[in-house]
């Protein structure tokens, strides 16, 4: 897939977009794994919905990068260990903070790449969902 040709992308922007695309792909695997690990049916459904969102985010970013990337499993391994050692609430808190940070990290790109606003909105929603799951 070729990158969108009507937008001139700098080398630095391409690096940021590729890093973000990789993060979104890794998150798909991570949330799918969490859906298997959790005992709460409602959380399982939320994790699967977030995994689908993260896949959509990767597709949006691929439009700009033109790169076909593969998910890496390292984060999933770390999350699995963290889940087993510290428990689900600790992990949800950490992931929630990561979702809010991701939304903030996308902000400098949104003016040039307007589709990224949808990603920002979703990342904030995901962070809020993590907070709600902790409280339930």
PDB file of C-alpha atoms in Angstrom:
ATOM      1  CA  UNK A   1       0.000   0.000   0.000  1.00  0.00           C
ATOM      2  CA  UNK A   2       1.348   3.393  -0.905  1.00  0.00           C
ATOM      3  CA  UNK A   3       1.189   6.313   1.478  1.00  0.00           C
ATOM      4  CA  UNK A   4      -1.353   9.014   0.697  1.00  0.00           C
ATOM      5  CA  UNK A   5       0.403  11.069  -1.943  1.00  0.00           C
ATOM      6  CA  UNK A   6      -1.436  14.351  -1.462  1.00  0.00           C
ATOM      7  CA  UNK A   7       0.149  14.935   1.949  1.00  0.00           C
ATOM      8  CA  UNK A   8       3.870  15.661   2.120  1.00  0.00           C
ATOM      9  CA  UNK A   9       5.256  13.714   5.069  1.00  0.00           C
ATOM     10  CA  UNK A  10       8.597  14.606   6.603  1.00  0.00           C
ATOM     11  CA  UNK A  11      11.031  11.912   7.706  1.00  0.00           C
ATOM     12  CA  UNK A  12      10.330  12.770  11.373  1.00  0.00           C
ATOM     13  CA  UNK A  13       6.564  12.571  10.859  1.00  0.00           C
ATOM     14  CA  UNK A  14       6.919   9.241   9.086  1.00  0.00           C
ATOM     15  CA  UNK A  15       8.951   7.889  12.026  1.00  0.00           C
ATOM     16  CA  UNK A  16       6.249   9.072  14.452  1.00  0.00           C
ATOM     17  CA  UNK A  17       3.482   7.584  12.331  1.00  0.00           C
ATOM     18  CA  UNK A  18       5.270   4.237  11.970  1.00  0.00           C
ATOM     19  CA  UNK A  19       5.941   4.093  15.718  1.00  0.00           C
ATOM     20  CA  UNK A  20       2.263   4.862  16.374  1.00  0.00           C
ATOM     21  CA  UNK A  21       1.135   2.278  13.810  1.00  0.00           C
ATOM     22  CA  UNK A  22       3.318  -0.351  15.491  1.00  0.00           C
ATOM     23  CA  UNK A  23       1.907   0.590  18.885  1.00  0.00           C
ATOM     24  CA  UNK A  24      -1.648   0.232  17.623  1.00  0.00           C
ATOM     25  CA  UNK A  25      -0.921  -3.197  16.127  1.00  0.00           C
ATOM     26  CA  UNK A  26       0.738  -4.332  19.347  1.00  0.00           C
ATOM     27  CA  UNK A  27      -2.301  -3.084  21.270  1.00  0.00           C
ATOM     28  CA  UNK A  28      -4.602  -5.305  19.192  1.00  0.00           C
ATOM     29  CA  UNK A  29      -2.712  -8.384  20.412  1.00  0.00           C
ATOM     30  CA  UNK A  30      -2.514  -7.024  23.958  1.00  0.00           C
ATOM     31  CA  UNK A  31      -6.252  -6.386  24.288  1.00  0.00           C
ATOM     32  CA  UNK A  32      -7.116  -9.733  22.737  1.00  0.00           C
ATOM     33  CA  UNK A  33      -4.874 -11.400  25.313  1.00  0.00           C
ATOM     34  CA  UNK A  34      -6.544  -9.443  28.107  1.00  0.00           C
ATOM     35  CA  UNK A  35      -9.949 -10.588  26.856  1.00  0.00           C
ATOM     36  CA  UNK A  36      -8.810 -14.167  27.384  1.00  0.00           C
ATOM     37  CA  UNK A  37      -7.226 -13.507  30.780  1.00  0.00           C
ATOM     38  CA  UNK A  38     -10.042 -11.594  32.460  1.00  0.00           C
ATOM     39  CA  UNK A  39     -12.748 -13.435  34.357  1.00  0.00           C
ATOM     40  CA  UNK A  40     -15.288 -10.627  33.968  1.00  0.00           C
ATOM     41  CA  UNK A  41     -17.554 -11.092  30.925  1.00  0.00           C
ATOM     42  CA  UNK A  42     -18.181  -7.344  30.613  1.00  0.00           C
ATOM     43  CA  UNK A  43     -14.418  -6.622  30.657  1.00  0.00           C
ATOM     44  CA  UNK A  44     -13.880  -9.345  28.048  1.00  0.00           C
ATOM     45  CA  UNK A  45     -16.337  -7.565  25.723  1.00  0.00           C
ATOM     46  CA  UNK A  46     -14.708  -4.190  26.362  1.00  0.00           C
ATOM     47  CA  UNK A  47     -11.236  -5.566  25.629  1.00  0.00           C
ATOM     48  CA  UNK A  48     -12.408  -7.090  22.349  1.00  0.00           C
ATOM     49  CA  UNK A  49     -14.060  -3.805  21.303  1.00  0.00           C
ATOM     50  CA  UNK A  50     -10.876  -1.885  22.130  1.00  0.00           C
ATOM     51  CA  UNK A  51      -8.794  -4.433  20.181  1.00  0.00           C
ATOM     52  CA  UNK A  52     -11.022  -3.790  17.148  1.00  0.00           C
ATOM     53  CA  UNK A  53     -10.612  -0.014  17.605  1.00  0.00           C
ATOM     54  CA  UNK A  54      -6.839  -0.358  17.784  1.00  0.00           C
ATOM     55  CA  UNK A  55      -6.895  -2.319  14.525  1.00  0.00           C
ATOM     56  CA  UNK A  56      -8.836   0.513  12.887  1.00  0.00           C
ATOM     57  CA  UNK A  57      -6.268   2.990  14.204  1.00  0.00           C
ATOM     58  CA  UNK A  58      -3.453   0.955  12.644  1.00  0.00           C
ATOM     59  CA  UNK A  59      -5.323   1.043   9.324  1.00  0.00           C
ATOM     60  CA  UNK A  60      -5.718   4.826   9.502  1.00  0.00           C
ATOM     61  CA  UNK A  61      -1.997   5.212  10.159  1.00  0.00           C
ATOM     62  CA  UNK A  62      -1.100   2.779   7.378  1.00  0.00           C
ATOM     63  CA  UNK A  63      -2.833   5.127   4.922  1.00  0.00           C
ATOM     64  CA  UNK A  64      -0.157   7.679   5.770  1.00  0.00           C
ATOM     65  CA  UNK A  65       2.885   5.423   6.174  1.00  0.00           C
ATOM     66  CA  UNK A  66       2.255   2.969   3.360  1.00  0.00           C
ATOM     67  CA  UNK A  67       3.951   0.376   5.592  1.00  0.00           C
ATOM     68  CA  UNK A  68       2.650  -3.126   6.304  1.00  0.00           C
ATOM     69  CA  UNK A  69       3.767  -3.910   9.836  1.00  0.00           C
ATOM     70  CA  UNK A  70       3.316  -6.974  12.015  1.00  0.00           C
ATOM     71  CA  UNK A  71       2.313  -6.957  15.671  1.00  0.00           C
ATOM     72  CA  UNK A  72       5.067  -7.718  18.156  1.00  0.00           C
ATOM     73  CA  UNK A  73       4.344  -9.817  21.218  1.00  0.00           C
ATOM     74  CA  UNK A  74       6.774  -8.309  23.732  1.00  0.00           C
ATOM     75  CA  UNK A  75       4.193  -5.964  25.297  1.00  0.00           C
ATOM     76  CA  UNK A  76       1.773  -8.847  25.586  1.00  0.00           C
ATOM     77  CA  UNK A  77       4.364 -10.870  27.495  1.00  0.00           C
ATOM     78  CA  UNK A  78       5.002  -7.950  29.864  1.00  0.00           C
ATOM     79  CA  UNK A  79       1.275  -7.427  30.353  1.00  0.00           C
ATOM     80  CA  UNK A  80       0.724 -11.111  31.083  1.00  0.00           C
ATOM     81  CA  UNK A  81       3.428 -11.085  33.751  1.00  0.00           C
ATOM     82  CA  UNK A  82       2.172  -7.796  35.216  1.00  0.00           C
ATOM     83  CA  UNK A  83      -1.382  -9.160  35.334  1.00  0.00           C
ATOM     84  CA  UNK A  84      -0.273 -12.295  37.161  1.00  0.00           C
ATOM     85  CA  UNK A  85       2.031 -10.486  39.615  1.00  0.00           C
ATOM     86  CA  UNK A  86       0.104  -7.287  40.380  1.00  0.00           C
ATOM     87  CA  UNK A  87      -3.469  -8.096  39.359  1.00  0.00           C
ATOM     88  CA  UNK A  88      -6.021  -6.735  36.956  1.00  0.00           C
ATOM     89  CA  UNK A  89      -6.758  -3.389  38.674  1.00  0.00           C
ATOM     90  CA  UNK A  90      -3.089  -2.379  38.740  1.00  0.00           C
ATOM     91  CA  UNK A  91      -2.753  -3.333  35.092  1.00  0.00           C
ATOM     92  CA  UNK A  92      -5.918  -1.461  34.086  1.00  0.00           C
ATOM     93  CA  UNK A  93      -4.597   1.659  35.806  1.00  0.00           C
ATOM     94  CA  UNK A  94      -1.300   1.392  33.924  1.00  0.00           C
ATOM     95  CA  UNK A  95      -2.998   0.750  30.588  1.00  0.00           C
ATOM     96  CA  UNK A  96      -5.444   3.604  31.160  1.00  0.00           C
ATOM     97  CA  UNK A  97      -2.556   6.014  31.705  1.00  0.00           C
ATOM     98  CA  UNK A  98      -0.986   4.689  28.493  1.00  0.00           C
ATOM     99  CA  UNK A  99      -4.182   5.352  26.543  1.00  0.00           C
ATOM    100  CA  UNK A 100      -4.340   8.954  27.772  1.00  0.00           C
ATOM    101  CA  UNK A 101      -0.637   9.426  26.977  1.00  0.00           C
ATOM    102  CA  UNK A 102      -1.187   8.060  23.460  1.00  0.00           C
ATOM    103  CA  UNK A 103      -3.996  10.566  22.899  1.00  0.00           C
ATOM    104  CA  UNK A 104      -1.701  13.384  24.006  1.00  0.00           C
ATOM    105  CA  UNK A 105       1.157  12.115  21.823  1.00  0.00           C
ATOM    106  CA  UNK A 106      -1.092  12.232  18.734  1.00  0.00           C
ATOM    107  CA  UNK A 107      -2.019  15.903  19.228  1.00  0.00           C
ATOM    108  CA  UNK A 108       0.933  17.388  17.276  1.00  0.00           C
ATOM    109  CA  UNK A 109      -0.045  15.288  14.233  1.00  0.00           C
ATOM    110  CA  UNK A 110      -3.778  16.000  14.061  1.00  0.00           C
ATOM    111  CA  UNK A 111      -3.576  19.303  12.168  1.00  0.00           C
ATOM    112  CA  UNK A 112      -1.728  17.724   9.246  1.00  0.00           C
ATOM    113  CA  UNK A 113      -3.422  14.333   9.480  1.00  0.00           C
ATOM    114  CA  UNK A 114      -7.057  15.038  10.408  1.00  0.00           C
ATOM    115  CA  UNK A 115      -8.088  11.357  10.552  1.00  0.00           C
ATOM    116  CA  UNK A 116      -5.950  11.112  13.683  1.00  0.00           C
ATOM    117  CA  UNK A 117      -8.640  13.024  15.624  1.00  0.00           C
ATOM    118  CA  UNK A 118     -10.729   9.823  15.620  1.00  0.00           C
ATOM    119  CA  UNK A 119      -7.779   7.961  17.129  1.00  0.00           C
ATOM    120  CA  UNK A 120      -7.371  10.634  19.821  1.00  0.00           C
ATOM    121  CA  UNK A 121     -11.063  10.424  20.686  1.00  0.00           C
ATOM    122  CA  UNK A 122     -10.900   6.628  20.922  1.00  0.00           C
ATOM    123  CA  UNK A 123      -7.729   6.627  23.031  1.00  0.00           C
ATOM    124  CA  UNK A 124      -9.374   8.980  25.534  1.00  0.00           C
ATOM    125  CA  UNK A 125     -12.460   6.761  25.547  1.00  0.00           C
ATOM    126  CA  UNK A 126     -10.286   3.706  26.167  1.00  0.00           C
ATOM    127  CA  UNK A 127      -8.573   5.448  29.085  1.00  0.00           C
ATOM    128  CA  UNK A 128     -11.967   6.273  30.554  1.00  0.00           C
ATOM    129  CA  UNK A 129     -13.121   2.678  30.099  1.00  0.00           C
ATOM    130  CA  UNK A 130     -10.067   1.464  32.028  1.00  0.00           C
ATOM    131  CA  UNK A 131     -10.978   3.845  34.883  1.00  0.00           C
ATOM    132  CA  UNK A 132     -14.569   2.562  34.925  1.00  0.00           C
ATOM    133  CA  UNK A 133     -13.409  -1.069  34.974  1.00  0.00           C
ATOM    134  CA  UNK A 134     -11.172  -0.321  37.967  1.00  0.00           C
ATOM    135  CA  UNK A 135     -14.113   1.161  39.876  1.00  0.00           C
ATOM    136  CA  UNK A 136     -16.502  -1.686  39.089  1.00  0.00           C
TER     137      UNK A 136
END
